[in-house]
Coordinates of C-alpha atoms in Angstrom, one line a residue:
M1 CA 34.5 -18.5 -169.4
E2 CA 35.1 -15.3 -167.5
R3 CA 37.9 -12.9 -168.3
G4 CA 40.9 -13.5 -166.2
R5 CA 40.4 -17.3 -165.6
P6 CA 42.7 -19.2 -168.0
Q7 CA 42.3 -22.9 -167.6
N8 CA 45.9 -24.1 -167.8
N9 CA 47.2 -21.2 -165.8
P10 CA 50.7 -20.8 -167.3
L11 CA 52.9 -18.1 -165.8
S12 CA 50.3 -18.0 -163.0
F13 CA 52.3 -15.7 -160.7
L14 CA 50.8 -12.5 -159.3
D15 CA 47.4 -14.0 -159.2
P16 CA 44.8 -11.3 -158.9
A17 CA 42.8 -10.9 -155.7
P18 CA 39.3 -12.5 -155.7
S19 CA 37.8 -9.1 -156.2
A20 CA 39.2 -9.0 -159.7
E21 CA 36.9 -11.9 -160.8
V22 CA 33.8 -9.8 -161.1
T23 CA 31.2 -9.0 -163.7
Y24 CA 30.0 -5.5 -164.4
P25 CA 26.4 -4.4 -164.9
L26 CA 26.5 -2.9 -168.4
E27 CA 24.3 -2.8 -171.4
G28 CA 25.3 -3.5 -174.9
N29 CA 26.1 -6.2 -177.5
T30 CA 28.5 -8.2 -175.4
K31 CA 28.8 -11.7 -174.1
S32 CA 27.0 -11.6 -170.8
Q33 CA 25.5 -13.6 -168.0
G34 CA 22.1 -12.2 -167.1
S35 CA 22.4 -8.4 -167.0
H36 CA 26.1 -8.4 -166.2
L37 CA 29.0 -8.0 -168.7
T38 CA 31.6 -10.7 -168.7
L39 CA 34.8 -9.6 -170.4
V40 CA 36.0 -12.6 -172.3
G41 CA 39.5 -13.8 -172.7
Q42 CA 40.9 -17.1 -174.1
P43 CA 42.9 -19.6 -172.1
V44 CA 46.6 -19.7 -172.7
G45 CA 47.6 -23.3 -173.2
Y46 CA 51.3 -22.6 -173.4
G47 CA 54.0 -21.0 -171.2
L48 CA 56.1 -21.7 -168.1
Q49 CA 55.1 -22.0 -164.5
K50 CA 56.1 -19.3 -162.1
P51 CA 59.3 -20.9 -160.6
V52 CA 60.6 -21.9 -164.0
F53 CA 59.9 -18.4 -165.4
L54 CA 61.6 -16.6 -162.6
A55 CA 64.6 -19.0 -162.6
W56 CA 65.0 -18.6 -166.4
T57 CA 64.8 -14.9 -166.1
V58 CA 67.6 -14.8 -163.5
I59 CA 69.7 -17.1 -165.6
C60 CA 69.3 -15.0 -168.7
I61 CA 70.1 -11.8 -166.9
A62 CA 73.1 -13.3 -165.3
V63 CA 74.4 -14.5 -168.7
I64 CA 73.7 -11.1 -170.3
I65 CA 75.6 -9.2 -167.7
T66 CA 78.5 -11.6 -167.5
C67 CA 79.0 -11.8 -171.3
L68 CA 78.7 -8.0 -171.8
L69 CA 81.4 -7.4 -169.3
V70 CA 83.9 -9.3 -171.3
S71 CA 82.6 -8.4 -174.8
D72 CA 84.3 -6.2 -177.3
P73 CA 83.1 -2.5 -177.0
A74 CA 81.9 -2.7 -180.6
H75 CA 79.7 -5.6 -179.7
L76 CA 78.4 -3.7 -176.6
D77 CA 77.3 -0.9 -178.9
L78 CA 75.5 -3.5 -181.1
F79 CA 73.7 -4.7 -178.0
Y80 CA 72.4 -1.3 -177.2
I81 CA 71.5 -0.6 -180.9
Y82 CA 69.4 -3.8 -181.2
Y83 CA 68.1 -4.6 -177.7
Q84 CA 67.8 -1.3 -175.8
P85 CA 64.7 -0.2 -177.7
I86 CA 62.8 -3.4 -176.7
I87 CA 63.3 -2.9 -172.9
P88 CA 61.0 0.1 -172.4
I89 CA 58.3 -1.4 -174.6
V90 CA 58.2 -4.6 -172.6
V91 CA 58.4 -2.6 -169.3
M92 CA 55.4 -0.6 -170.4
F93 CA 53.4 -3.8 -171.0
W94 CA 54.2 -5.0 -167.5
L95 CA 53.2 -1.6 -166.0
W96 CA 49.9 -1.7 -167.8
G97 CA 49.3 -5.1 -166.2
I98 CA 50.2 -3.7 -162.8
A99 CA 47.8 -0.8 -163.4
V100 CA 45.0 -3.2 -164.2
R101 CA 45.8 -5.2 -161.1
I102 CA 45.4 -2.1 -159.0
F103 CA 42.1 -1.3 -160.7
E104 CA 40.9 -4.8 -160.0
R105 CA 41.9 -4.8 -156.3
N106 CA 40.2 -1.4 -155.8
H107 CA 37.0 -2.2 -157.8
I108 CA 37.8 0.6 -160.2
R109 CA 35.8 0.0 -163.4
Y110 CA 38.4 1.3 -165.8
D111 CA 36.9 -0.8 -168.6
V112 CA 33.9 1.5 -168.7
C113 CA 36.1 4.1 -170.3
F114 CA 36.4 1.9 -173.4
S115 CA 33.5 1.5 -175.9
V116 CA 31.2 -1.5 -175.3
K117 CA 32.5 -3.1 -178.4
D118 CA 36.1 -2.9 -177.2
Q119 CA 35.5 -4.0 -173.6
R120 CA 35.2 -7.6 -174.5
Y121 CA 38.8 -7.6 -175.6
L122 CA 40.3 -6.3 -172.4
L123 CA 42.3 -8.8 -170.4
F124 CA 42.5 -9.3 -166.7
S125 CA 45.9 -8.5 -165.1
R126 CA 46.8 -12.2 -164.8
Q127 CA 46.3 -12.6 -168.5
L128 CA 48.3 -9.5 -169.2
F129 CA 51.1 -10.9 -167.1
Q130 CA 51.0 -14.1 -169.0
V131 CA 51.4 -12.3 -172.3
A132 CA 54.1 -10.1 -170.9
G133 CA 55.9 -13.1 -169.5
I134 CA 55.9 -14.9 -172.9
V135 CA 57.3 -11.8 -174.6
T136 CA 59.8 -11.3 -171.9
T137 CA 61.0 -14.9 -172.2
L138 CA 61.4 -14.5 -176.0
V139 CA 63.4 -11.3 -175.6
L140 CA 65.6 -12.4 -172.7
T141 CA 66.4 -15.8 -174.3
N142 CA 67.4 -14.1 -177.6
T143 CA 69.4 -11.4 -175.8
A144 CA 71.3 -14.0 -173.7
L145 CA 72.2 -16.0 -176.8
F146 CA 73.4 -12.9 -178.6
S147 CA 75.5 -11.8 -175.7
Y148 CA 77.0 -15.3 -175.3
H149 CA 77.9 -15.7 -178.9
C150 CA 79.5 -12.2 -178.9
A151 CA 81.5 -13.1 -175.8
I152 CA 82.9 -16.3 -177.3
G153 CA 83.6 -14.8 -180.7
Q154 CA 80.9 -16.7 -182.7
L155 CA 79.8 -13.6 -184.6
R156 CA 78.1 -15.5 -187.4
M157 CA 75.8 -17.2 -184.8
A158 CA 75.3 -13.8 -183.0
S159 CA 74.2 -12.2 -186.3
F160 CA 71.1 -14.4 -186.4
H161 CA 69.6 -13.2 -183.1
P162 CA 68.7 -9.5 -183.7
P163 CA 66.6 -10.2 -186.8
L164 CA 65.0 -13.1 -185.0
V165 CA 64.0 -11.1 -181.9
Y166 CA 62.4 -8.3 -184.0
T167 CA 60.6 -10.9 -186.2
S168 CA 59.4 -12.9 -183.3
V169 CA 57.9 -10.0 -181.3
I170 CA 56.3 -8.5 -184.4
A171 CA 54.9 -11.9 -185.5
F172 CA 53.6 -12.6 -182.0
F173 CA 51.2 -9.6 -182.2
L174 CA 50.5 -9.7 -185.9
L175 CA 50.1 -13.4 -186.6
P176 CA 46.4 -14.2 -186.9
A177 CA 46.9 -17.7 -185.7
N178 CA 44.5 -19.2 -183.2
F179 CA 46.8 -19.2 -180.2
I180 CA 47.5 -17.1 -177.1
F181 CA 44.5 -14.6 -177.0
K182 CA 44.1 -14.4 -180.8
E183 CA 41.1 -12.0 -180.7
E184 CA 42.8 -9.7 -178.1
R185 CA 46.1 -9.6 -180.1
M186 CA 44.1 -8.7 -183.2
F187 CA 42.3 -6.0 -181.3
F188 CA 45.6 -4.5 -180.2
T189 CA 46.9 -4.7 -183.8
S190 CA 43.8 -3.1 -185.2
T191 CA 43.9 -0.3 -182.6
F192 CA 47.6 0.3 -183.5
A193 CA 46.6 0.5 -187.2
K194 CA 44.0 3.1 -186.3
V195 CA 46.5 5.1 -184.4
V196 CA 49.0 5.2 -187.3
T197 CA 46.2 6.2 -189.7
P198 CA 44.4 8.8 -187.5
F199 CA 41.8 9.8 -190.0
R200 CA 38.9 7.8 -188.6
E201 CA 36.7 8.3 -185.5
V202 CA 38.8 8.3 -182.4
S203 CA 37.8 5.9 -179.6
W204 CA 39.2 5.8 -176.0
A205 CA 41.4 2.8 -176.9
D206 CA 42.9 4.8 -179.9
F207 CA 43.5 7.8 -177.7
L208 CA 45.1 5.9 -174.8
L209 CA 47.4 3.8 -177.0
A210 CA 48.5 7.0 -179.0
D211 CA 49.3 8.8 -175.7
I212 CA 51.3 5.8 -174.5
L213 CA 53.2 5.8 -177.8
T214 CA 54.3 9.4 -177.3
S215 CA 56.0 8.2 -174.1
L216 CA 57.6 5.4 -176.2
S217 CA 58.8 7.7 -179.0
K218 CA 62.4 7.3 -178.1
P219 CA 62.4 3.5 -178.0
L220 CA 60.3 3.4 -181.2
S221 CA 62.8 5.6 -182.9
D222 CA 65.7 3.5 -181.6
A223 CA 63.9 0.4 -182.9
E224 CA 63.6 2.1 -186.3
R225 CA 67.4 2.6 -186.1
G226 CA 68.0 -1.0 -185.1
M227 CA 65.9 -2.3 -188.0
C228 CA 67.7 0.1 -190.3
H229 CA 71.0 -1.4 -189.3
L230 CA 69.6 -4.9 -189.9
L231 CA 68.6 -3.9 -193.4
A232 CA 71.4 -1.6 -194.5
G233 CA 74.5 -3.7 -194.0
S234 CA 76.2 -6.4 -191.9
V235 CA 74.4 -7.1 -188.7
M236 CA 77.7 -7.2 -186.8
E237 CA 79.2 -4.0 -188.1
P238 CA 77.7 -1.1 -186.2
H239 CA 79.4 1.7 -188.2
S240 CA 78.9 0.3 -191.7
S241 CA 75.6 2.1 -192.2
D242 CA 76.1 5.2 -190.0
R243 CA 75.3 7.6 -192.8
M244 CA 71.9 6.1 -193.2
C245 CA 71.1 4.8 -189.7
G246 CA 73.5 6.7 -187.4
S247 CA 72.9 9.8 -185.3
S248 CA 73.3 12.1 -188.3
S249 CA 70.5 10.4 -190.1
W250 CA 67.2 12.2 -190.5
F251 CA 65.4 8.9 -189.9
I252 CA 66.0 9.4 -186.2
P253 CA 64.1 12.7 -185.7
F254 CA 61.4 11.4 -188.2
G255 CA 60.8 8.4 -186.0
L256 CA 60.7 10.5 -182.9
S257 CA 58.1 12.8 -184.4
L258 CA 55.7 10.1 -185.6
P259 CA 53.9 9.4 -182.3
F260 CA 53.3 13.2 -181.7
A261 CA 52.1 13.6 -185.3
W262 CA 49.6 10.7 -184.9
R263 CA 48.3 12.2 -181.6
L264 CA 48.1 15.7 -183.2
L265 CA 46.0 14.3 -186.1
Q266 CA 43.8 12.6 -183.6
C267 CA 43.0 15.9 -181.9
L268 CA 42.2 17.5 -185.3
R269 CA 39.9 14.6 -186.1
V270 CA 38.1 14.9 -182.8
Y271 CA 37.7 18.7 -183.5
M272 CA 36.3 18.0 -186.9
D273 CA 33.8 15.5 -185.4
T274 CA 32.7 17.6 -182.4
G275 CA 33.7 21.2 -183.0
N276 CA 35.3 21.3 -179.6
R277 CA 37.9 24.0 -179.9
A278 CA 39.8 22.7 -176.9
Q279 CA 41.1 20.0 -179.2
L280 CA 43.0 22.7 -181.2
L281 CA 44.8 23.7 -178.0
N282 CA 45.5 20.0 -177.4
A283 CA 46.9 19.7 -180.9
L284 CA 49.0 22.7 -180.3
K285 CA 50.5 21.0 -177.3
Y286 CA 51.7 18.1 -179.4
S287 CA 53.0 20.4 -182.1
T288 CA 55.5 21.9 -179.6
A289 CA 57.4 18.6 -179.6
F290 CA 58.5 19.1 -183.2
P291 CA 60.8 22.1 -182.7
V292 CA 62.5 20.3 -179.8
I293 CA 63.2 17.2 -182.0
I294 CA 64.4 19.2 -185.0
L295 CA 66.6 21.6 -183.1
S296 CA 68.1 18.7 -181.1
S297 CA 68.9 16.8 -184.3
M298 CA 70.8 19.9 -185.6
N299 CA 73.5 19.1 -183.1
N300 CA 74.6 16.3 -185.3
H301 CA 74.6 18.5 -188.5
V302 CA 76.1 21.8 -187.4
V303 CA 79.9 21.7 -187.8
D304 CA 80.7 25.0 -186.1
E305 CA 80.4 24.5 -182.3
D306 CA 80.0 28.2 -181.7
R307 CA 77.0 28.3 -184.0
W308 CA 75.4 25.4 -182.0
D309 CA 76.2 27.0 -178.6
Y310 CA 75.1 30.5 -179.5
F311 CA 72.3 30.0 -181.9
Y312 CA 70.7 26.5 -182.1
K313 CA 71.2 25.5 -178.4
P314 CA 69.3 28.6 -177.0
L315 CA 66.5 27.9 -179.4
W316 CA 66.4 24.3 -178.4
L317 CA 66.3 25.2 -174.7
A318 CA 63.5 27.6 -175.3
A319 CA 61.5 25.0 -177.3
A320 CA 62.1 22.3 -174.7
F321 CA 61.0 24.7 -171.9
I322 CA 57.8 25.6 -173.8
N323 CA 57.0 22.0 -174.6
S324 CA 57.6 20.8 -171.0
G325 CA 55.6 23.7 -169.5
Y326 CA 52.7 23.4 -171.8
S327 CA 52.6 19.6 -171.4
Y328 CA 52.8 19.9 -167.6
Y329 CA 50.0 22.5 -167.5
W330 CA 47.8 20.2 -169.6
D331 CA 48.5 17.1 -167.5
V332 CA 47.4 18.9 -164.3
E333 CA 44.6 21.2 -165.4
R334 CA 43.0 19.3 -168.2
D335 CA 44.0 15.6 -167.9
W336 CA 43.8 15.4 -164.1
D337 CA 41.2 18.2 -163.6
I338 CA 43.2 19.7 -160.8
S339 CA 42.9 23.5 -160.4
F340 CA 46.4 24.5 -159.7
F341 CA 47.4 27.2 -162.2
S342 CA 43.8 28.4 -162.4
N343 CA 43.4 28.6 -158.6
R344 CA 41.7 31.9 -157.8
T345 CA 41.0 31.3 -154.1
G346 CA 44.1 33.1 -153.0
E347 CA 45.4 30.1 -151.0
R348 CA 49.1 29.6 -151.2
T349 CA 51.5 26.9 -150.1
F350 CA 55.3 26.8 -149.5
L351 CA 57.2 29.3 -151.8
K352 CA 53.9 31.1 -152.4
L353 CA 52.7 28.5 -154.9
P354 CA 48.9 28.1 -155.4
K355 CA 47.3 25.4 -153.4
P356 CA 45.9 22.7 -155.7
L357 CA 42.1 22.3 -155.4
L358 CA 41.3 18.7 -154.7
R359 CA 37.9 17.0 -154.1
N360 CA 37.1 15.6 -150.7
D361 CA 35.9 12.4 -152.4
L362 CA 39.2 11.4 -153.9
L363 CA 39.7 8.0 -155.4
Y364 CA 43.2 7.7 -154.1
P365 CA 45.0 9.1 -150.9
R366 CA 45.3 12.9 -151.0
M367 CA 49.1 12.9 -150.8
L368 CA 49.2 10.8 -153.9
Y369 CA 47.9 13.6 -156.0
I370 CA 50.5 16.0 -154.6
Y371 CA 53.2 13.4 -155.3
L372 CA 52.0 12.9 -158.8
M373 CA 52.1 16.7 -159.5
V374 CA 55.7 17.0 -158.2
S375 CA 57.0 13.8 -159.8
N376 CA 55.3 14.6 -163.1
L377 CA 57.0 18.0 -163.1
L378 CA 60.5 16.5 -162.4
L379 CA 60.0 13.8 -165.0
R380 CA 58.7 16.3 -167.6
V381 CA 61.9 18.3 -167.4
S382 CA 64.2 15.2 -167.4
W383 CA 65.4 16.4 -170.8
T384 CA 67.9 18.6 -169.0
Y385 CA 70.2 15.6 -168.8
K386 CA 71.0 16.4 -172.4
L387 CA 72.8 19.5 -171.3
S388 CA 75.6 17.3 -170.2
P389 CA 77.2 15.6 -173.3
H390 CA 78.9 13.0 -171.2
L391 CA 75.5 11.9 -169.9
R392 CA 73.7 12.2 -173.3
D393 CA 76.2 9.8 -174.9
N394 CA 76.0 7.2 -172.1
H395 CA 73.7 4.3 -173.2
L396 CA 72.7 3.4 -169.6
T397 CA 71.8 7.0 -168.8
V398 CA 69.7 7.2 -172.0
L399 CA 67.9 3.9 -171.0
C400 CA 67.3 5.1 -167.5
F401 CA 65.7 8.4 -168.6
T402 CA 63.6 6.5 -171.2
L403 CA 62.3 4.2 -168.4
L404 CA 61.6 7.2 -166.3
E405 CA 59.3 8.6 -169.0
V406 CA 57.6 5.2 -169.2
F407 CA 57.0 5.3 -165.4
R408 CA 55.7 8.9 -165.7
R409 CA 53.1 7.6 -168.2
F410 CA 52.2 4.8 -165.9
Q411 CA 51.5 7.2 -163.1
W412 CA 49.6 9.5 -165.3
M413 CA 47.0 6.9 -166.2
F414 CA 45.5 6.5 -162.8
V415 CA 44.2 10.0 -162.3
R416 CA 43.4 10.3 -166.0
I417 CA 41.1 7.3 -165.8
E418 CA 39.5 8.6 -162.6
V419 CA 38.7 11.9 -164.3
E420 CA 37.1 10.1 -167.3
L421 CA 35.1 7.8 -165.0
R422 CA 33.7 10.9 -163.2
K423 CA 32.7 12.4 -166.6
L424 CA 31.0 9.2 -167.7
Q425 CA 29.2 8.9 -164.4
T426 CA 27.8 12.4 -164.8
A427 CA 26.9 11.8 -168.4
Q428 CA 25.5 8.3 -168.0
P429 CA 24.1 7.8 -164.5
E430 CA 22.7 4.4 -165.6
L431 CA 26.3 3.1 -165.5
G432 CA 26.1 3.2 -161.7
Q433 CA 28.6 4.5 -159.1
L434 CA 31.9 4.4 -160.9
V435 CA 33.8 6.6 -158.4
P436 CA 33.0 8.3 -155.1
A437 CA 30.2 10.9 -155.5
P438 CA 31.5 14.1 -156.9
V439 CA 31.1 16.7 -154.1
H440 CA 33.3 19.2 -156.0
S441 CA 35.0 20.3 -152.8
T442 CA 38.1 22.5 -152.8
G443 CA 39.7 20.2 -150.2
L444 CA 40.2 23.4 -148.1
G445 CA 36.9 23.2 -146.2
G446 CA 35.0 25.2 -148.8
R447 CA 33.0 24.3 -151.9
I448 CA 33.2 25.3 -155.5
P449 CA 30.3 25.2 -158.0
S450 CA 29.6 21.9 -159.5
A451 CA 30.8 21.5 -163.1
P452 CA 28.1 21.6 -165.8
P453 CA 26.8 18.1 -166.6
V454 CA 28.4 16.4 -169.6
R455 CA 26.0 15.9 -172.5
K456 CA 25.5 12.3 -173.3
P457 CA 27.0 11.3 -176.7
S458 CA 24.3 10.5 -179.2
K459 CA 26.0 7.5 -180.7
G460 CA 27.6 5.7 -177.7
L461 CA 31.0 6.0 -176.1
D462 CA 32.8 6.0 -179.4
V463 CA 31.4 9.3 -180.5
L464 CA 32.9 12.3 -178.6
A465 CA 30.6 15.1 -177.7
E466 CA 31.5 18.8 -177.7
D467 CA 31.8 19.2 -174.0
D468 CA 34.1 18.6 -171.1
Q469 CA 34.1 14.8 -171.8
V470 CA 36.8 15.3 -174.4
D471 CA 38.4 18.6 -173.2
G472 CA 41.1 16.7 -171.3
W473 CA 42.0 14.3 -174.0
S474 CA 45.8 14.7 -174.3

């Protein structure tokens, strides 16, 4: 059975275009038909059909909104503590499915970025939507029941739902039972385990998941806070464990720092394996997140407001500016391989900014790259909303900015994968034409010298060479 063709077709909305159902000519120890790789997925024998799923989603959302409007403010706080962290994570899952759908429709062989061993566990977009639909149904149903029981005052019943939703979602991915893409779920779990123990060889899957987790650092930290509340005291008393799980707890900055620490250690491991010194600069980029997190948390520990305003806050602003600037530079120059800051042609655009050097043979429309550069900058500096305390303390505002960071990561993936495909195409021409032929044009009518060829890794795609193939890993 080919990847992307589940037999029972539950949640079969957003069916991929016929172009998605293709095989790729690759070599390796994979399940294949002739000389073509067939990425294998299991059929999902459970789930809801599209109309039922959509109707149930609308009903749950209506119940949640209606009940929250009449709920006690304390119960509304509980809703945000327990359920707000899950929303961005589920949205990220849907966005990955949308990204895969776009790759399928445009015949972009994103799967080649992954090692041959890992490719067999990649799902087609339809299958990703099935998994996302199942998780969404679990979360929405639980959230609606929690909101309803809070609204009618049945707090004992409401107290069962937060532990249940966390347990259900975790069990869905960790339970090694033979249902709903078992092998693919175990692959995700093992990749996550490799990310949180970044002392082994780093594959593309490890890198990509770790980078996505840095964009989910806020919801992951909030989920840690939610589970802390579940374990530390009464589920329905939000302030009973504030000293341990509240804003003044050091668990919060610790949870925020973990994804950046994982990614930093990955960079150091790649440097040890390859000797590529660019990875040290990459590690330095992730280290700039720690001063921002620590100084921001000091706001909850400094009693003297003047000391915060005149000492810690300026330091926090400087740290945030350095982190955002460094990260934006790396996104554009290294991850996307766009010569903007390093433009030496003398060409300037509006406000005398350097004109980005783009190839003529772009994979996406030219204006998309300009849009990505501008939107990425705006989203990178979205931390400025914290300068207004009335916005910082608003749950909906925090959720919106968290979702904006998730969307920024979604946008980032497209050009990052294009760049990696170009490097692989140069390093391994036997893979075929992965992207338009690299003309290395400035996009201004002139040409720039072709980049030096990437040395082929000696041990396959999992082993990173000391060359430009890994320079942009961020």
